[in-house]
Amino acid sequence: MKNIDRPIGIFDSGIGGLTVASAIKKLLPNESFIYFGDTAHLPYGDKSPESIRHYSARIAAFLLEKKCKAVVIACNTASAHAFKTVQDICGPKIPVINVVDPVARYTADHYNNCKVGVIGTKGTIQTRIYVNRIEKLNPSLKVLSNATPLLAPMIEEGFFNNSISQTVIDSYLSKRTFSGIQALILGCTHYPLIKKEVESFYKKKIEIIDSAGVVANEVKNILTDSKLIQTQELEAKYSFFISDFTESFEKSTKTFFKEKIKLEEARIWD
Ligand code: DGL
């Protein structure tokens, strides 16, 4: 198989990364991909950095066994802890794209002399990865971050666009930390699903930045630069693996991917 015909590998702790996969499918309809959700170890948000590096290394090896031409870490927590680990496994010929750097660059390029907020899992926020990356790229910005650990499980259980989600979102965003921000980064794969609610909390006065579209653009640019982009109009193929199958995961996929998909179990930990 020619290099450009090989699939893109995309992985996340679970099914939240399907928001990124969906944006990639929309922007690059000729690209095939293989998605892996590590539902056996979900959530990554409160696991140790060592565990996340261990899981990410094994998943990257699985995607390489499937002959992927690039690997997208569609999980903020794994991007924060395991980017280098995954790059080491993939070697110089397989580009690795994380979800933090493209968003950090977008923010640093679009804003000046103001405060920007970030929300994400405990694991992502504790690393201060967004703060360090953005303030280094643009020292005129002040980045304020807060962990919002209830949001991912809440969304996964289908609680969004209702009074419960609105109460939880209001309570997190009302914190003084975020007063006066000009933009808020949704630093977690699940949060695109509450983007509208967050926008209405801020009465649409500030930009809510979600990673899916920005990351899809980055994938396009990197594949183009590495001459790995699919140049022909082909029928793309998609496979979706998870490490521990339950029907409830399969049901929830539609929420994140916007269409019904079939999940296969890959017991890569046995
Ligand atoms: N995928 C994770 C992230 O983007 C959220 C869910 C989890 O904690 O595993 O950080």
CSV table of C-alpha atoms and ligand atoms in Angstrom, one decimal:
chain,number,residue,atom,x,y,z
A,1,MET,CA,0.0,0.0,0.0
A,2,LYS,CA,1.3,3.5,-0.9
A,3,ASN,CA,2.1,5.7,2.0
A,4,ILE,CA,-0.6,8.3,1.1
A,5,ASP,CA,-3.3,5.5,1.0
A,6,ARG,CA,-2.5,4.4,4.6
A,7,PRO,CA,-5.0,5.5,7.3
A,8,ILE,CA,-4.5,8.2,9.9
A,9,GLY,CA,-4.4,6.8,13.5
A,10,ILE,CA,-6.4,8.7,16.1
A,11,PHE,CA,-6.6,7.8,19.8
A,12,ASP,CA,-8.3,9.0,23.0
A,13,SER,CA,-9.0,7.7,26.4
A,14,GLY,CA,-12.5,6.9,25.2
A,15,ILE,CA,-15.0,8.2,22.8
A,16,GLY,CA,-14.6,11.9,23.4
A,17,GLY,CA,-11.9,12.0,20.7
A,18,LEU,CA,-14.5,11.2,18.2
A,19,THR,CA,-15.2,15.0,18.1
A,20,VAL,CA,-11.7,15.4,16.6
A,21,ALA,CA,-12.2,12.4,14.3
A,22,SER,CA,-15.5,14.0,13.1
A,23,ALA,CA,-13.7,17.3,12.3
A,24,ILE,CA,-11.0,15.4,10.4
A,25,LYS,CA,-13.5,13.5,8.4
A,26,LYS,CA,-15.3,16.7,7.5
A,27,LEU,CA,-12.1,18.6,6.4
A,28,LEU,CA,-10.4,15.6,4.8
A,29,PRO,CA,-13.1,13.4,3.4
A,30,ASN,CA,-10.7,11.3,1.3
A,31,GLU,CA,-8.6,10.3,4.3
A,32,SER,CA,-9.3,6.9,5.9
A,33,PHE,CA,-8.7,6.6,9.7
A,34,ILE,CA,-8.4,4.1,12.5
A,35,TYR,CA,-9.8,5.3,15.8
A,36,PHE,CA,-8.8,3.7,19.2
A,37,GLY,CA,-10.6,4.6,22.4
A,38,ASP,CA,-9.0,3.2,25.6
A,39,THR,CA,-12.3,2.6,27.4
A,40,ALA,CA,-10.6,0.0,29.6
A,41,HIS,CA,-8.6,2.8,31.3
A,42,LEU,CA,-11.0,5.7,31.0
A,43,PRO,CA,-10.9,8.4,32.4
A,44,TYR,CA,-7.3,9.5,31.9
A,45,GLY,CA,-8.1,12.8,33.6
A,46,ASP,CA,-7.1,11.7,37.0
A,47,LYS,CA,-4.5,8.9,36.2
A,48,SER,CA,-0.8,9.3,36.9
A,49,PRO,CA,1.5,10.6,34.1
A,50,GLU,CA,3.4,7.3,34.2
A,51,SER,CA,0.1,5.3,33.5
A,52,ILE,CA,-0.9,7.6,30.7
A,53,ARG,CA,2.5,7.3,29.1
A,54,HIS,CA,2.3,3.5,29.4
A,55,TYR,CA,-1.2,3.3,27.8
A,56,SER,CA,-0.3,5.8,25.1
A,57,ALA,CA,2.8,3.9,24.1
A,58,ARG,CA,0.9,0.7,23.7
A,59,ILE,CA,-1.9,2.4,21.7
A,60,ALA,CA,0.6,4.0,19.4
A,61,ALA,CA,2.2,0.6,18.8
A,62,PHE,CA,-1.2,-0.8,17.9
A,63,LEU,CA,-1.8,2.0,15.4
A,64,LEU,CA,1.6,1.4,13.8
A,65,GLU,CA,0.8,-2.3,13.5
A,66,LYS,CA,-2.3,-1.1,11.6
A,67,LYS,CA,0.1,0.8,9.2
A,68,CYS,CA,-1.1,4.3,10.1
A,69,LYS,CA,0.8,7.1,8.3
A,70,ALA,CA,0.3,9.6,11.1
A,71,VAL,CA,-0.9,9.5,14.7
A,72,VAL,CA,-3.3,12.1,16.2
A,73,ILE,CA,-3.4,12.2,20.0
A,74,ALA,CA,-7.1,13.3,20.3
A,75,CYS,CA,-7.0,13.6,24.1
A,76,ASN,CA,-5.8,16.6,26.0
A,77,THR,CA,-4.6,14.6,29.0
A,78,ALA,CA,-2.5,12.2,26.8
A,79,SER,CA,-1.2,15.2,24.8
A,80,ALA,CA,-0.1,16.8,28.0
A,81,HIS,CA,1.7,13.8,29.4
A,82,ALA,CA,2.6,11.5,26.5
A,83,PHE,CA,3.4,13.5,23.3
A,84,LYS,CA,7.1,12.8,23.5
A,85,THR,CA,6.5,9.1,24.4
A,86,VAL,CA,4.3,8.7,21.3
A,87,GLN,CA,6.8,10.5,19.1
A,88,ASP,CA,9.6,8.2,20.3
A,89,ILE,CA,7.4,5.1,19.4
A,90,CYS,CA,6.5,6.5,16.0
A,91,GLY,CA,10.0,7.6,14.9
A,92,PRO,CA,10.8,10.4,12.5
A,93,LYS,CA,8.7,9.1,9.5
A,94,ILE,CA,5.3,9.1,11.2
A,95,PRO,CA,4.1,12.6,12.2
A,96,VAL,CA,2.4,12.9,15.6
A,97,ILE,CA,-0.1,15.6,16.2
A,98,ASN,CA,-1.3,16.5,19.7
A,99,VAL,CA,-4.4,18.6,20.5
A,100,VAL,CA,-2.6,21.2,22.7
A,101,ASP,CA,0.0,22.8,20.5
A,102,PRO,CA,-2.3,23.8,17.6
A,103,VAL,CA,-4.7,25.5,20.0
A,104,ALA,CA,-1.9,27.2,21.9
A,105,ARG,CA,-0.6,28.6,18.6
A,106,TYR,CA,-4.1,29.7,17.4
A,107,THR,CA,-4.6,31.5,20.7
A,108,ALA,CA,-1.2,33.2,20.8
A,109,ASP,CA,-1.7,34.4,17.2
A,110,HIS,CA,-5.2,35.7,17.6
A,111,TYR,CA,-5.0,37.5,21.0
A,112,ASN,CA,-2.8,40.2,22.5
A,113,ASN,CA,-2.5,42.0,25.9
A,114,CYS,CA,-5.5,40.2,27.5
A,115,LYS,CA,-6.5,37.3,29.7
A,116,VAL,CA,-7.5,33.9,28.3
A,117,GLY,CA,-9.1,31.1,30.3
A,118,VAL,CA,-8.6,27.3,29.9
A,119,ILE,CA,-10.7,24.5,31.3
A,120,GLY,CA,-9.9,20.8,31.2
A,121,THR,CA,-9.4,17.6,33.3
A,122,LYS,CA,-7.3,17.7,36.5
A,123,GLY,CA,-4.4,16.0,34.7
A,124,THR,CA,-4.3,18.5,31.8
A,125,ILE,CA,-4.7,21.6,34.1
A,126,GLN,CA,-2.1,20.4,36.6
A,127,THR,CA,0.6,20.2,34.0
A,128,ARG,CA,0.0,23.9,33.2
A,129,ILE,CA,0.7,22.9,29.6
A,130,TYR,CA,-1.6,25.5,28.0
A,131,VAL,CA,-0.4,28.3,30.4
A,132,ASN,CA,3.3,27.6,29.6
A,133,ARG,CA,2.9,27.1,25.9
A,134,ILE,CA,0.7,30.2,25.2
A,135,GLU,CA,2.6,32.6,27.5
A,136,LYS,CA,5.8,31.5,25.9
A,137,LEU,CA,4.5,32.1,22.4
A,138,ASN,CA,2.9,35.4,23.4
A,139,PRO,CA,4.2,36.9,26.6
A,140,SER,CA,1.5,39.7,26.4
A,141,LEU,CA,-1.1,37.1,27.3
A,142,LYS,CA,-2.1,36.0,30.8
A,143,VAL,CA,-3.6,32.5,30.8
A,144,LEU,CA,-5.8,31.4,33.7
A,145,SER,CA,-6.8,27.8,34.1
A,146,ASN,CA,-9.2,25.7,36.1
A,147,ALA,CA,-9.9,22.0,36.3
A,148,THR,CA,-13.5,21.1,35.6
A,149,PRO,CA,-13.6,17.3,36.3
A,150,LEU,CA,-17.3,16.9,36.5
A,151,LEU,CA,-17.9,18.0,32.9
A,152,ALA,CA,-16.5,15.0,30.9
A,153,PRO,CA,-18.5,12.3,32.9
A,154,MET,CA,-21.6,14.6,32.8
A,155,ILE,CA,-21.4,14.9,29.0
A,156,GLU,CA,-20.7,11.2,28.5
A,157,GLU,CA,-23.9,10.5,30.5
A,158,GLY,CA,-25.8,12.7,28.1
A,159,PHE,CA,-26.2,15.7,30.4
A,160,PHE,CA,-25.8,18.7,28.1
A,161,ASN,CA,-28.2,21.3,26.9
A,162,ASN,CA,-30.3,20.9,30.0
A,163,SER,CA,-30.7,22.6,33.4
A,164,ILE,CA,-28.3,20.2,35.2
A,165,SER,CA,-25.5,20.9,32.7
A,166,GLN,CA,-26.2,24.6,32.8
A,167,THR,CA,-26.0,24.7,36.6
A,168,VAL,CA,-22.6,22.8,36.6
A,169,ILE,CA,-21.2,25.0,33.8
A,170,ASP,CA,-22.4,28.2,35.5
A,171,SER,CA,-20.8,27.1,38.8
A,172,TYR,CA,-17.4,26.4,37.2
A,173,LEU,CA,-17.3,29.5,35.0
A,174,SER,CA,-18.5,31.9,37.7
A,175,LYS,CA,-15.2,31.4,39.5
A,176,ARG,CA,-13.3,34.7,40.0
A,177,THR,CA,-10.3,33.2,38.2
A,178,PHE,CA,-12.0,33.8,34.9
A,179,SER,CA,-13.2,37.3,35.4
A,180,GLY,CA,-12.3,39.6,32.5
A,181,ILE,CA,-11.1,36.8,30.1
A,182,GLN,CA,-11.4,37.6,26.3
A,183,ALA,CA,-11.5,33.9,25.2
A,184,LEU,CA,-12.0,30.5,26.8
A,185,ILE,CA,-10.2,27.4,25.6
A,186,LEU,CA,-12.2,24.1,25.9
A,187,GLY,CA,-9.2,21.9,26.7
A,188,CYS,CA,-10.9,18.6,26.7
A,189,THR,CA,-12.2,16.4,23.9
A,190,HIS,CA,-15.8,16.2,25.3
A,191,TYR,CA,-16.3,19.9,25.6
A,192,PRO,CA,-17.3,20.8,22.0
A,193,LEU,CA,-20.7,19.3,23.0
A,194,ILE,CA,-21.2,22.1,25.6
A,195,LYS,CA,-19.8,24.9,23.5
A,196,LYS,CA,-23.2,26.5,22.9
A,197,GLU,CA,-23.9,26.5,26.7
A,198,VAL,CA,-20.6,28.0,27.4
A,199,GLU,CA,-21.1,30.6,24.7
A,200,SER,CA,-24.5,31.6,26.2
A,201,PHE,CA,-22.9,31.8,29.7
A,202,TYR,CA,-20.7,34.5,28.2
A,203,LYS,CA,-23.6,36.0,26.2
A,204,LYS,CA,-21.6,35.3,23.1
A,205,LYS,CA,-19.2,38.2,24.0
A,206,ILE,CA,-16.0,36.1,24.0
A,207,GLU,CA,-14.7,33.5,21.7
A,208,ILE,CA,-15.0,29.9,22.9
A,209,ILE,CA,-12.1,28.0,21.3
A,210,ASP,CA,-12.6,24.2,20.8
A,211,SER,CA,-9.8,22.1,19.6
A,212,ALA,CA,-11.6,19.9,17.0
A,213,GLY,CA,-11.5,22.3,14.0
A,214,VAL,CA,-8.1,23.8,14.8
A,215,VAL,CA,-6.6,20.3,15.2
A,216,ALA,CA,-8.2,19.1,11.9
A,217,ASN,CA,-6.5,22.0,10.1
A,218,GLU,CA,-3.2,21.1,11.7
A,219,VAL,CA,-3.5,17.5,10.5
A,220,LYS,CA,-4.2,18.8,7.0
A,221,ASN,CA,-1.1,21.0,7.1
A,222,ILE,CA,1.2,18.4,8.5
A,223,LEU,CA,0.1,15.7,6.1
A,224,THR,CA,0.6,18.2,3.2
A,225,ASP,CA,4.1,19.2,4.4
A,226,SER,CA,5.1,15.6,4.9
A,227,LYS,CA,3.7,14.6,1.4
A,228,LEU,CA,1.3,12.2,3.1
A,229,ILE,CA,-2.0,13.9,2.1
A,230,GLN,CA,-4.4,11.8,0.0
A,231,THR,CA,-4.5,13.5,-3.4
A,232,GLN,CA,-7.2,11.3,-5.0
A,233,GLU,CA,-10.9,11.2,-4.4
A,234,LEU,CA,-11.3,7.8,-2.8
A,235,GLU,CA,-14.0,6.3,-0.7
A,236,ALA,CA,-12.5,6.6,2.8
A,237,LYS,CA,-12.6,3.7,5.2
A,238,TYR,CA,-13.1,4.2,9.0
A,239,SER,CA,-12.5,1.6,11.7
A,240,PHE,CA,-13.3,2.2,15.4
A,241,PHE,CA,-11.7,0.2,18.1
A,242,ILE,CA,-12.2,0.3,21.9
A,243,SER,CA,-10.3,-1.7,24.5
A,244,ASP,CA,-13.4,-2.6,26.5
A,245,PHE,CA,-16.8,-2.9,24.7
A,246,THR,CA,-20.1,-2.0,26.3
A,247,GLU,CA,-23.3,-1.1,24.6
A,248,SER,CA,-23.5,2.1,26.4
A,249,PHE,CA,-20.3,3.3,24.7
A,250,GLU,CA,-21.6,2.3,21.3
A,251,LYS,CA,-24.8,4.3,22.0
A,252,SER,CA,-22.9,7.4,23.1
A,253,THR,CA,-20.7,7.4,20.0
A,254,LYS,CA,-23.5,9.1,17.9
A,255,THR,CA,-23.3,12.1,20.3
A,256,PHE,CA,-19.6,12.6,19.6
A,257,PHE,CA,-19.3,11.5,15.9
A,258,LYS,CA,-22.7,12.7,14.8
A,259,GLU,CA,-23.5,9.5,13.0
A,260,LYS,CA,-24.0,5.9,14.0
A,261,ILE,CA,-20.8,3.8,14.0
A,262,LYS,CA,-19.9,0.2,14.8
A,263,LEU,CA,-17.3,-0.3,17.5
A,264,GLU,CA,-14.9,-3.3,17.5
A,265,GLU,CA,-13.2,-4.5,20.6
A,266,ALA,CA,-9.4,-4.7,20.5
A,267,ARG,CA,-8.1,-6.3,23.7
A,268,ILE,CA,-4.6,-4.9,23.4
A,269,TRP,CA,-4.0,-5.3,27.1
A,270,ASP,CA,-4.4,-9.0,27.3
B,1,DGL,N1,-10.2,12.7,26.7
B,1,DGL,C1,-9.9,13.3,27.9
B,1,DGL,C2,-9.2,14.7,27.6
B,1,DGL,O1,-9.4,15.3,26.6
B,1,DGL,C3,-11.1,13.5,28.8
B,1,DGL,C4,-11.7,12.3,29.3
B,1,DGL,C5,-10.8,11.6,30.3
B,1,DGL,O2,-10.5,12.1,31.4
B,1,DGL,O3,-10.3,10.5,30.0
B,1,DGL,O4,-8.6,15.2,28.5
